[in-house]
Coordinates of C-alpha atoms and ligand atoms in Angstrom, one line a residue:
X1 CA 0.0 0.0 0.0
X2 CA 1.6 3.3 -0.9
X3 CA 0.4 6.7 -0.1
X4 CA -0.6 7.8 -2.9
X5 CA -4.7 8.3 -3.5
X6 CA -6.5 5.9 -4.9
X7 CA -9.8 5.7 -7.2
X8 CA -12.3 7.6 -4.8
X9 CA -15.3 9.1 -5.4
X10 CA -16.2 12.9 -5.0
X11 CA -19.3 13.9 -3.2
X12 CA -20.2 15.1 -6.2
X13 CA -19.6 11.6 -8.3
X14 CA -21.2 9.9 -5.8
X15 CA -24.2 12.1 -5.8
X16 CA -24.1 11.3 -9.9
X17 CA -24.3 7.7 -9.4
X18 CA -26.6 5.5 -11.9
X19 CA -28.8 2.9 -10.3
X20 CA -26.8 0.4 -11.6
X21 CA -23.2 1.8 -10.2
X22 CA -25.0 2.8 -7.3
X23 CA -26.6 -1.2 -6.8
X24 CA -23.2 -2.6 -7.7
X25 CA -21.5 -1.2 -5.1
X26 CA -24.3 -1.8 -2.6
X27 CA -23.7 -5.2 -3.3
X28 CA -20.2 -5.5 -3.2
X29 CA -19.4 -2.5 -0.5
X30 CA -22.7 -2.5 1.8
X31 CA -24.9 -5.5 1.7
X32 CA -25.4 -7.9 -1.0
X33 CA -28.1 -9.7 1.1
X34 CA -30.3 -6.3 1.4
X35 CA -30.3 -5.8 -1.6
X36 CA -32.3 -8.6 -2.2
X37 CA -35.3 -7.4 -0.6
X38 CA -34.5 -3.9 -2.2
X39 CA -34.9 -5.8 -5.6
X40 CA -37.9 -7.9 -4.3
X41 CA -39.9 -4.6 -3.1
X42 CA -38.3 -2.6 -6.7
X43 CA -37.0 0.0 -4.2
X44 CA -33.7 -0.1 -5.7
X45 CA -34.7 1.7 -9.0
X46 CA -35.4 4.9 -7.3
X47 CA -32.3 7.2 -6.4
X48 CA -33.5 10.1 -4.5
X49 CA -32.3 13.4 -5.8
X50 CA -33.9 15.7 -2.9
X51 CA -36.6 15.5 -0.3
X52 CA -38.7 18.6 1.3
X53 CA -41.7 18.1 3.6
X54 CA -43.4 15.2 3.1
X55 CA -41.9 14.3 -0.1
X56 CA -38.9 12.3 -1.7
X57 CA -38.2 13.6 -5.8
X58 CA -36.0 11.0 -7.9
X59 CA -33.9 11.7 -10.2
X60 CA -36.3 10.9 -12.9
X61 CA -38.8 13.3 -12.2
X62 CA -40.7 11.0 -9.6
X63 CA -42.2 13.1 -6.1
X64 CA -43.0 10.0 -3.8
X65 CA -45.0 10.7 -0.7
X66 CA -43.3 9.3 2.8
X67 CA -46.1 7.5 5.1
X68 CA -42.7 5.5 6.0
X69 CA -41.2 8.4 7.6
X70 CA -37.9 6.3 8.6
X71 CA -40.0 4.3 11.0
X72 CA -40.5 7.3 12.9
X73 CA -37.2 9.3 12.5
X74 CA -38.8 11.9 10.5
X75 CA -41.6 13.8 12.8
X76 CA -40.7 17.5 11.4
X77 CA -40.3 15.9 7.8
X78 CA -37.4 15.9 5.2
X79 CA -35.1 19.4 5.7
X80 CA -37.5 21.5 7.9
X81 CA -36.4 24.9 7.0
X82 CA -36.0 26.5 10.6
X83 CA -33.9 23.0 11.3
X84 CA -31.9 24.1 8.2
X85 CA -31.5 27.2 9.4
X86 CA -30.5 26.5 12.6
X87 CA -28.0 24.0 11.2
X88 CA -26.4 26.5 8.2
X89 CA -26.4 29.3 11.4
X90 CA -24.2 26.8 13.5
X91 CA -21.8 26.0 10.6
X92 CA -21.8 29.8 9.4
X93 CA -20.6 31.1 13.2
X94 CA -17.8 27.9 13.3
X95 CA -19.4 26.9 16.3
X96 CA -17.7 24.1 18.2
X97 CA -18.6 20.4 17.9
X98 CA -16.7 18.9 20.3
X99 CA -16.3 20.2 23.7
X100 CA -15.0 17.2 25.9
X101 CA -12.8 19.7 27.7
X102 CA -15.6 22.4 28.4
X103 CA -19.5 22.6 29.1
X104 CA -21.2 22.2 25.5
X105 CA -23.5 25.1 26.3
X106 CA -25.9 22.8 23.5
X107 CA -25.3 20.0 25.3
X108 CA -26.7 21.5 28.2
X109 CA -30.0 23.0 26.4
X110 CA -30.8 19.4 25.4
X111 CA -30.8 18.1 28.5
X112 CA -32.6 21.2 29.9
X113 CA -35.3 21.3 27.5
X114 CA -35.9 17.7 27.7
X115 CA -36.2 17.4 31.4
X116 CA -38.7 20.5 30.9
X117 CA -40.7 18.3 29.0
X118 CA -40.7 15.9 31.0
X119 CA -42.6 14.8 34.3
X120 CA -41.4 16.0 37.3
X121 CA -39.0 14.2 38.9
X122 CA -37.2 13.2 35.4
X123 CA -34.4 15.7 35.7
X124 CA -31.4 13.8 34.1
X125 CA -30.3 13.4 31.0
X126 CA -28.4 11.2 29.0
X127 CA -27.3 12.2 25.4
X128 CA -26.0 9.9 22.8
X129 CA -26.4 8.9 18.9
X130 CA -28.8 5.8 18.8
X131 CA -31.9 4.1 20.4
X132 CA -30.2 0.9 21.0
X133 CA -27.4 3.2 22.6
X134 CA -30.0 4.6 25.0
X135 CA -31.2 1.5 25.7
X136 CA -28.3 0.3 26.6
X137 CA -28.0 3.1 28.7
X138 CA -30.5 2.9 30.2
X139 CA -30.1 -0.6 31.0
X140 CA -27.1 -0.1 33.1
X141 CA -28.1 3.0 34.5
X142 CA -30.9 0.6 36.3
X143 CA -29.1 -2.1 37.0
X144 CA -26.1 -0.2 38.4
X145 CA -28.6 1.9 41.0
X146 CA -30.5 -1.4 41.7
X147 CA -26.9 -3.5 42.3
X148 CA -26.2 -7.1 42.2
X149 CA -28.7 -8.5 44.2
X150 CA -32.1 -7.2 41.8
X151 CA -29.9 -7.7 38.9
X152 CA -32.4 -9.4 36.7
X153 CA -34.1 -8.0 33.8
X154 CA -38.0 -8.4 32.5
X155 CA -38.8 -7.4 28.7
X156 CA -41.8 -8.0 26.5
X157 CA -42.9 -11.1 23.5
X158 CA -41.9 -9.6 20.8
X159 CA -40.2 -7.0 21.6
X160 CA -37.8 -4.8 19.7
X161 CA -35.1 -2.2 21.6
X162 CA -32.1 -2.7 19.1
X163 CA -29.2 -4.7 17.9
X164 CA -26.5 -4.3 20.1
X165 CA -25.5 -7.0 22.4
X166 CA -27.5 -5.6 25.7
X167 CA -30.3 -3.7 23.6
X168 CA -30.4 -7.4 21.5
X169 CA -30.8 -9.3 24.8
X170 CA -33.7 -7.6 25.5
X171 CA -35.5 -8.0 21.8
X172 CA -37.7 -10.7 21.4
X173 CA -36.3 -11.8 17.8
X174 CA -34.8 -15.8 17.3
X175 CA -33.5 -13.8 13.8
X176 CA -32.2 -10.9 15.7
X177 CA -30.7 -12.6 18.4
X178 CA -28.8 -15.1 15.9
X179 CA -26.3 -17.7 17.6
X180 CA -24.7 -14.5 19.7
X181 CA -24.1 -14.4 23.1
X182 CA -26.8 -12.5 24.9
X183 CA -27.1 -11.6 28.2
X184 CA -28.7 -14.1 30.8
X185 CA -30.0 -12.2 33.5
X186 CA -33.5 -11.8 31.9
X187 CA -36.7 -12.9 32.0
X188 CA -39.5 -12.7 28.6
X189 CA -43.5 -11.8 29.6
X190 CA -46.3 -11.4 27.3
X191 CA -46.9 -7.6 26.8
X192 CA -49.9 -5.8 27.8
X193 CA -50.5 -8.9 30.6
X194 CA -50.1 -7.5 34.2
X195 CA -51.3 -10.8 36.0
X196 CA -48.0 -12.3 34.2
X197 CA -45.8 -9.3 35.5
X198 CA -47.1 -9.7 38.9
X199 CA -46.6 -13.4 38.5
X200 CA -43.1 -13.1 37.7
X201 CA -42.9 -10.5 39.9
X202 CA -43.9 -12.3 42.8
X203 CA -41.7 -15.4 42.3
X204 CA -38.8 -13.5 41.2
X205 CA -37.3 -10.9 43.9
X206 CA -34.0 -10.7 42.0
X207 CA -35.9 -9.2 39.1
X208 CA -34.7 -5.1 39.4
X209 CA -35.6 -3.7 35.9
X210 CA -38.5 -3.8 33.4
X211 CA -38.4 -2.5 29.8
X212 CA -41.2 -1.9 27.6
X213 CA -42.1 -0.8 24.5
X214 CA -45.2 1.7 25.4
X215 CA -46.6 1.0 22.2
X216 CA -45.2 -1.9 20.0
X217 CA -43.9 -0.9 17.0
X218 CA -41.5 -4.0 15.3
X219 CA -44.2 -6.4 16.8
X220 CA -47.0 -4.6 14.1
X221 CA -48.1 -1.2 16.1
X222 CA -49.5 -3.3 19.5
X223 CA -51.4 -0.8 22.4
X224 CA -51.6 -2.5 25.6
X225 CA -54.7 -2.7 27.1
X226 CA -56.2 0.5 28.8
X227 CA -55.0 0.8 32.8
X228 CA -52.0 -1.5 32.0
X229 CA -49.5 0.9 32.4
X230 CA -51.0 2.1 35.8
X231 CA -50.7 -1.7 36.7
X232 CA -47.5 -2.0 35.8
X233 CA -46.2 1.5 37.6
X234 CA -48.0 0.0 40.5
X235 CA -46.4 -3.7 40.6
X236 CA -43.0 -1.8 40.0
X237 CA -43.2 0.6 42.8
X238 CA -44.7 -2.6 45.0
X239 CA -41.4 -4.8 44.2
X240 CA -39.1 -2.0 44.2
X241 CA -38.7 -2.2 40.1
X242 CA -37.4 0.0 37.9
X243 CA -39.4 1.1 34.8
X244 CA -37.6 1.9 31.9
X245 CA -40.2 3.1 28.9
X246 CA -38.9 3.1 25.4
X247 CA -40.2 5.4 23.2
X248 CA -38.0 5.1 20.5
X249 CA -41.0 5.0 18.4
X250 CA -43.4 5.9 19.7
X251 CA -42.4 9.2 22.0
X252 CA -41.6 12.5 21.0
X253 CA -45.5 13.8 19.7
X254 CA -45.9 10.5 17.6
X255 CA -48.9 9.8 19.3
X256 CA -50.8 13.2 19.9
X257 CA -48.8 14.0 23.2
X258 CA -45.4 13.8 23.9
X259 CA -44.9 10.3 25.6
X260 CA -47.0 8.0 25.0
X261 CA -47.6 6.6 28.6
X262 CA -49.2 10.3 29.5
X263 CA -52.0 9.0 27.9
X264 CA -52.2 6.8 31.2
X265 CA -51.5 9.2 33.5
X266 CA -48.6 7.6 34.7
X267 CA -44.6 8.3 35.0
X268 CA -41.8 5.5 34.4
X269 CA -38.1 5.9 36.5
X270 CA -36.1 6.3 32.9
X271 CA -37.1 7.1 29.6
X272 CA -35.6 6.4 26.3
X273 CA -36.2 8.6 23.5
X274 CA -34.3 8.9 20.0
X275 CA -34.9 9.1 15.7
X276 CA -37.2 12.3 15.5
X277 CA -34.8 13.9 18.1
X278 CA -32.6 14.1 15.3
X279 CA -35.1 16.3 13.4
X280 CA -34.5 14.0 10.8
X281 CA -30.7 15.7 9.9
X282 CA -28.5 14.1 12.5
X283 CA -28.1 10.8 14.8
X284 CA -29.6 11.9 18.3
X285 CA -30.6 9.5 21.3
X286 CA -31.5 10.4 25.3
X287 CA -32.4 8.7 27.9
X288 CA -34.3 10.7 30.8
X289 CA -34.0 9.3 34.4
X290 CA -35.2 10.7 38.1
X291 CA -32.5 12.4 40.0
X292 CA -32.1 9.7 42.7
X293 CA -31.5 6.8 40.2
X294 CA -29.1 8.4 38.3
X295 CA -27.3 9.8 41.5
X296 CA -26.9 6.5 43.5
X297 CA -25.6 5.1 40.0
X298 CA -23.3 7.5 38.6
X299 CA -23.6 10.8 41.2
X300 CA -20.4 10.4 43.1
X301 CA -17.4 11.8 41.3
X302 CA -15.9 8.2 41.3
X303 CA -18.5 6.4 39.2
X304 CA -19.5 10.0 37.3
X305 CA -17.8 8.3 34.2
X306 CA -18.2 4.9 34.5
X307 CA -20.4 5.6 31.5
X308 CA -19.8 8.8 31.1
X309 CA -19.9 10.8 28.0
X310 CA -18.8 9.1 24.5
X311 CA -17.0 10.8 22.1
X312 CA -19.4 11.4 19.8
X313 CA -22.5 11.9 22.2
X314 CA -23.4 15.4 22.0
X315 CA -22.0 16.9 18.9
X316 CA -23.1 20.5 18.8
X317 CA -24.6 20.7 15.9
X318 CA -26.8 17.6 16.9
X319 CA -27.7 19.0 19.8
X320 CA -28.7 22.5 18.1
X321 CA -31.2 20.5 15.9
X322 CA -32.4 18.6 18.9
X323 CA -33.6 22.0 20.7
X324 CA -35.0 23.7 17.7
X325 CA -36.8 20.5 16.6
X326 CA -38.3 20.3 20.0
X327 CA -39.6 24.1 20.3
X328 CA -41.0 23.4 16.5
X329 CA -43.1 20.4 17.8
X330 CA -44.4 23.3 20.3
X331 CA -44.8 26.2 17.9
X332 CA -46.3 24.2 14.7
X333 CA -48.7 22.3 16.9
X334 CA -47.0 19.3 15.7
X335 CA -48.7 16.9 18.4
X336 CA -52.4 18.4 18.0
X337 CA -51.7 17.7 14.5
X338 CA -50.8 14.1 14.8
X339 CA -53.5 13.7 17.1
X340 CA -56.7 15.2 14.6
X341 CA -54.8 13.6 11.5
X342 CA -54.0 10.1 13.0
X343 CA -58.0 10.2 13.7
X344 CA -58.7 10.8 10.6
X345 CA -56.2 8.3 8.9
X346 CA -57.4 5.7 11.0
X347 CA -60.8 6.4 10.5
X348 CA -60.6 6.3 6.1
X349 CA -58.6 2.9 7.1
X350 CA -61.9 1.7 8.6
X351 CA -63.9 2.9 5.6
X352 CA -61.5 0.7 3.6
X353 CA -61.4 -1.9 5.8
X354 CA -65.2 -2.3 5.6
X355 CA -64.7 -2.0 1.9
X356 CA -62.4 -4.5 1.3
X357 CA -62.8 -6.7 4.4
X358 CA -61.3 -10.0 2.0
X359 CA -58.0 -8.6 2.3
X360 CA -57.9 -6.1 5.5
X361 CA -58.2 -7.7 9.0
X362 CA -57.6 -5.0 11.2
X363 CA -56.8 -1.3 11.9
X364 CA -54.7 -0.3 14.5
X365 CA -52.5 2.3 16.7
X366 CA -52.4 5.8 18.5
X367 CA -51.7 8.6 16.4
X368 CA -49.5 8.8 13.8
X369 CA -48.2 5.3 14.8
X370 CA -50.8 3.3 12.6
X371 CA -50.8 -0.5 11.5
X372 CA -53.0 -2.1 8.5
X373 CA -53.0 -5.8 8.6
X374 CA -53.6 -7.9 5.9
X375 CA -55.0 -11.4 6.1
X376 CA -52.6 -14.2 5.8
X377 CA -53.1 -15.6 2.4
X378 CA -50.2 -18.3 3.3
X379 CA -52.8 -21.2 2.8
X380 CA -55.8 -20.0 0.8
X381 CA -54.1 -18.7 -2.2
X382 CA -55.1 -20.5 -5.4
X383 CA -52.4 -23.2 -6.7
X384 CA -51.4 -21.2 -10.2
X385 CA -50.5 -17.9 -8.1
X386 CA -48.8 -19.9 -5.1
X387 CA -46.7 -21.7 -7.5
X388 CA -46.4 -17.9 -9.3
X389 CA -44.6 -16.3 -6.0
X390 CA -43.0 -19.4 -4.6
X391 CA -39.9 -18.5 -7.2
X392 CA -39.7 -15.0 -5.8
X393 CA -38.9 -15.0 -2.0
X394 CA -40.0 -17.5 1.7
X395 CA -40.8 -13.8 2.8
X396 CA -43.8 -12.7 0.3
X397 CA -45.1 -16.3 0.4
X398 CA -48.8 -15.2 1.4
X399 CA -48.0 -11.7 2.5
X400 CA -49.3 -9.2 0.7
X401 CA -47.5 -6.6 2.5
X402 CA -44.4 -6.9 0.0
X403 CA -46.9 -6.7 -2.8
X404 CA -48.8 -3.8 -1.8
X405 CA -46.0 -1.6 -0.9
X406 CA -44.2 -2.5 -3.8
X407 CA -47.1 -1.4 -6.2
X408 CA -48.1 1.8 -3.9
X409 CA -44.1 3.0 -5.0
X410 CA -44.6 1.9 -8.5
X411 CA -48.2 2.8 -9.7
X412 CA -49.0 5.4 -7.1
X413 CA -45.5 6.8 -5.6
X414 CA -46.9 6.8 -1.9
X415 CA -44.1 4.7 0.1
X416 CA -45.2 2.6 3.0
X417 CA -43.1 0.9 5.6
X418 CA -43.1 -2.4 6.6
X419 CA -42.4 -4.5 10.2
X420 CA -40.2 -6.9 11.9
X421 CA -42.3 -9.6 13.3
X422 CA -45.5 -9.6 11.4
X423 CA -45.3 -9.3 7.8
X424 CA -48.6 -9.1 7.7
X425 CA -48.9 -5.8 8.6
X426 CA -48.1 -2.5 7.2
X427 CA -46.7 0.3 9.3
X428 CA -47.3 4.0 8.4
X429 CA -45.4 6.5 10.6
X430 CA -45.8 9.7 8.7
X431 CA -43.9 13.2 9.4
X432 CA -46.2 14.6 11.9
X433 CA -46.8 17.6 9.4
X434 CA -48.9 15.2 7.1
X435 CA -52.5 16.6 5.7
X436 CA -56.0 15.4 5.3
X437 CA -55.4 16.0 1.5
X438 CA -52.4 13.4 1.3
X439 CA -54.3 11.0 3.8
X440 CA -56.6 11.0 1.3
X441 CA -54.1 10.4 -1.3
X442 CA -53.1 7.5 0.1
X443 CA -56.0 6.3 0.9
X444 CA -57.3 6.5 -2.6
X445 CA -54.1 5.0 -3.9
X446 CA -54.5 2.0 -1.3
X447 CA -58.5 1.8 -2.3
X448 CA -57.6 1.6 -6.1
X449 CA -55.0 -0.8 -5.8
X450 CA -57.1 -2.8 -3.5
X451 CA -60.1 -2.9 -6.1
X452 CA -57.7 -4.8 -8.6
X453 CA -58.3 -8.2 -5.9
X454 CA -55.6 -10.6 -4.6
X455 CA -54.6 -12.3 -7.7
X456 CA -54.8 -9.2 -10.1
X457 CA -52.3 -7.7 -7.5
X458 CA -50.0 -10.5 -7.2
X459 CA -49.7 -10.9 -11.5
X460 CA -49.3 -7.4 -11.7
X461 CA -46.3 -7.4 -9.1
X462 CA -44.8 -10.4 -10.7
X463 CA -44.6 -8.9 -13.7
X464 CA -43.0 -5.9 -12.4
X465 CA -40.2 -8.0 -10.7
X466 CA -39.7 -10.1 -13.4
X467 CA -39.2 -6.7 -15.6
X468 CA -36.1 -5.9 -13.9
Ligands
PLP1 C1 -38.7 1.0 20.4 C2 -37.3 1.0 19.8 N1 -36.3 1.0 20.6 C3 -35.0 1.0 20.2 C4 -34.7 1.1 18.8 C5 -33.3 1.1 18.3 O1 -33.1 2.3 17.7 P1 -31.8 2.5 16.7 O2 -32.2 1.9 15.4 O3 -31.7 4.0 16.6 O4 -30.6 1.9 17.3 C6 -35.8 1.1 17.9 C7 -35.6 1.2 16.5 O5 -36.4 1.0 15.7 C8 -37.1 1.1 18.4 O6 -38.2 1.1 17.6

């Protein structure tokens, strides 16, 4: 290897690529085996040129509407122009990034305006660049305060907090989890079952930390039953647990208020929060924790660094976005919003349930955190069209998730997402600043697809993917 440069691409080259350079190197540079299901959905034709608002424009001309929303990470949608601002402000002035050796002043107004938000009691904060990272945490933040002897963790079926190792342990996935070493002080309940908490509870008085999901969002957009949460504050408090909430997801205005336990009337010990706190520009992640926990764990200036700030946990600029994206969620309404147009999505999703209620089992979710599933087709397709998708994938194989979202991007340009555990179900997590008009749009789309019928829609997709 000698010093001299080699064959690398300019920003501006790279910004130039054609699908096909740009799907070559995916495959050999990235991940061959994503690409895959790229290929299966037709994803991989499209090469986005811009995105504003609710909108992604290709480079051909296409402007796709985003009910994805980056599973959530784009609240404020795509290059909010006071996040822009604030962003081309910070780089204009030469503001400082770093500040391990001094008090990032930004560092400082994320923690303070989060706690703000927060209830009362919830005064410290943690910052980093990830959910799983908060979760993890989190994690140790309650099992240090707790110590050795209520070491033992509770999580949730189904669950999903992340993919590294501790975040991992506590996800309910045999494909996440893999062959890999995972942490065995755990124990798995059913979500949205206090009797089983209490249960556990009961028989277990090691167990020191519960985390849950408030909402479900990798398990196909699950809501606990109503009172749950107050059961569960209750058992924890009663077996002296701590209660982390993650609202990854779900928090930050998602569902009509900030967190989505308020909607319970209820306050956990630590809260995770991350995506939209990024305002969609940067990688952001927090947990939130009461004073006391956080101060028998880390508050003694011998253990203030045990897991102390990581190099890259409050960049300023990050942290700039993170304030001015949470005053926008205040000064646009943002969570009112989500609130009267998750109503009213959820509400056309019934109309077209009722419609089509061959193909559409059930409607579901809180806000802007809305699931459509489909009815497993896995055994009642008709031979000819079985035989027809058993050469494309195991994974569309009586799902008509795949199909749906893959003919929503090519005969309508509305983009849907997709989930983890139930591929039966569609996931729309829109940018909190969606309108009746393009709930209606995709509505319409999703009505007029639907009126083709199963096996209309599963030729047409065929022949799509066979055309590329
Ligand atoms: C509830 C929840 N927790 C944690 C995570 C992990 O976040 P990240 O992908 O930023 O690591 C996610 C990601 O989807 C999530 O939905």
């Amino acid at each position: 290897m000698s010093n001299q440069k080699p064959n690398l691409l300019t920003v501006e080259a790279t910004k130039g690529l054609t699908v096909e350079e740009a799907t070559a190197f995916f495959s050999k540079h990235l991940n061959p085996g994503q690409l895959h299901f790229l290929k299966l959905l037709g994803f991989h034709r499209v090469i986005v040129e811009k995105a504003e608002g609710m909108y992604y424009y290709s480079r051909d001309g296409r402007k796709i509407l985003d009910f994805f929303g980056g599973f959530g990470s784009l609240s404020f949608g795509h290059n909010h122009p006071r996040i822009l601002e604030v962003r081309k402000k910070f780089m204009s002035e030469k503001r400082h990034e770093i500040a391990m050796a001094f008090i990032s002043q930004y560092a400082v107004g994320v923690a303070k305006n989060l706690a703000s938000i927060s209830p009362d009691g919830l005064d410290i904060v943690y910052i980093c660049c990830s959910g799983s990272e908060a979760v993890e945490a989190a994690l140790k933040l309650a099992e240090k305060a707790q110590g050795k002897k209520k070491s033992k963790i509770v999580y949730a079926e189904n669950s999903f907090h992340g993919k590294t190792k501790g975040a991992l342990s506590v996800t309910d996935s045999d494909f996440y989890q893999s062959s890999f070493q995972l942490l065995n002080n755990r124990i798995r309940i059913p979500f949205g079952n206090a009797e089983a908490l209490e249960n556990v509870l009961k028989t277990e008085p090691s167990i020191g930390v519960l985390i849950l999901e408030t909402i479900q969002g990798g398990a196909g957009i699950v809501v606990p039953p109503e009172e749950y949460f107050k059961k569960v504050r209750s058992l924890c408090d009663q077996h002296n647990v701590l209660w982390i909430a993650d609202e990854v997801q779900c928090g930050l205005g998602r569902t009509g208020r900030f967190f989505a336990f308020e909607y319970e009337n209820v306050v956990p010990d630590i809260i995770t929060l991350a995506k939209s706190l990024g305002g969609g520009k940067c990688a952001m992640g927090a947990y939130i924790a009461r004073s006391p926990i956080y101060l028998k764990a880390y508050g003694s200036p011998k253990n203030a660094m045990i897991h102390g700030p990581a190099t890259f946990g409050a960049m300023g600029e990050a942290c700039c976005t993170a304030i001015e994206s949470l005053n926008i969620l205040y000064d646009e309404n943002l969570m009112e919003n989500a609130r009267k147009q998750g109503d009213y999505l959820v509400s056309r999703l019934e109309y077209l349930r009722k419609k089509h209620n061959k193909i559409i089992k059930e409607v579901r979710g809180r806000g802007l955190m809305v699931g459509i599933e489909f009815v497993d087709f896995s055994k009642t397709l008709p031979f000819g069209i079985k035989q027809m998708i058993s050469v494309l994938d195991d994974k569309l194989k009586g799902s008509l998730c795949g199909f749906i979202g893959s003919l929503l991007l090519k005969d309508y340009d509305v983009l849907v997402a997709f989930t983890e555990y139930n591929r039966n179900v569609i996931r729309l997590e829109p940018p909190l600043i969606v309108t009746r008009e393009q709930i209606d749009v995709l509505i319409n789309s999703l009505d007029d697809l639907l009126k083709r019928g199963i096996v209309k829609i599963v030729k047409d997709y065929v022949k799509y993917f066979l055309s590329s």
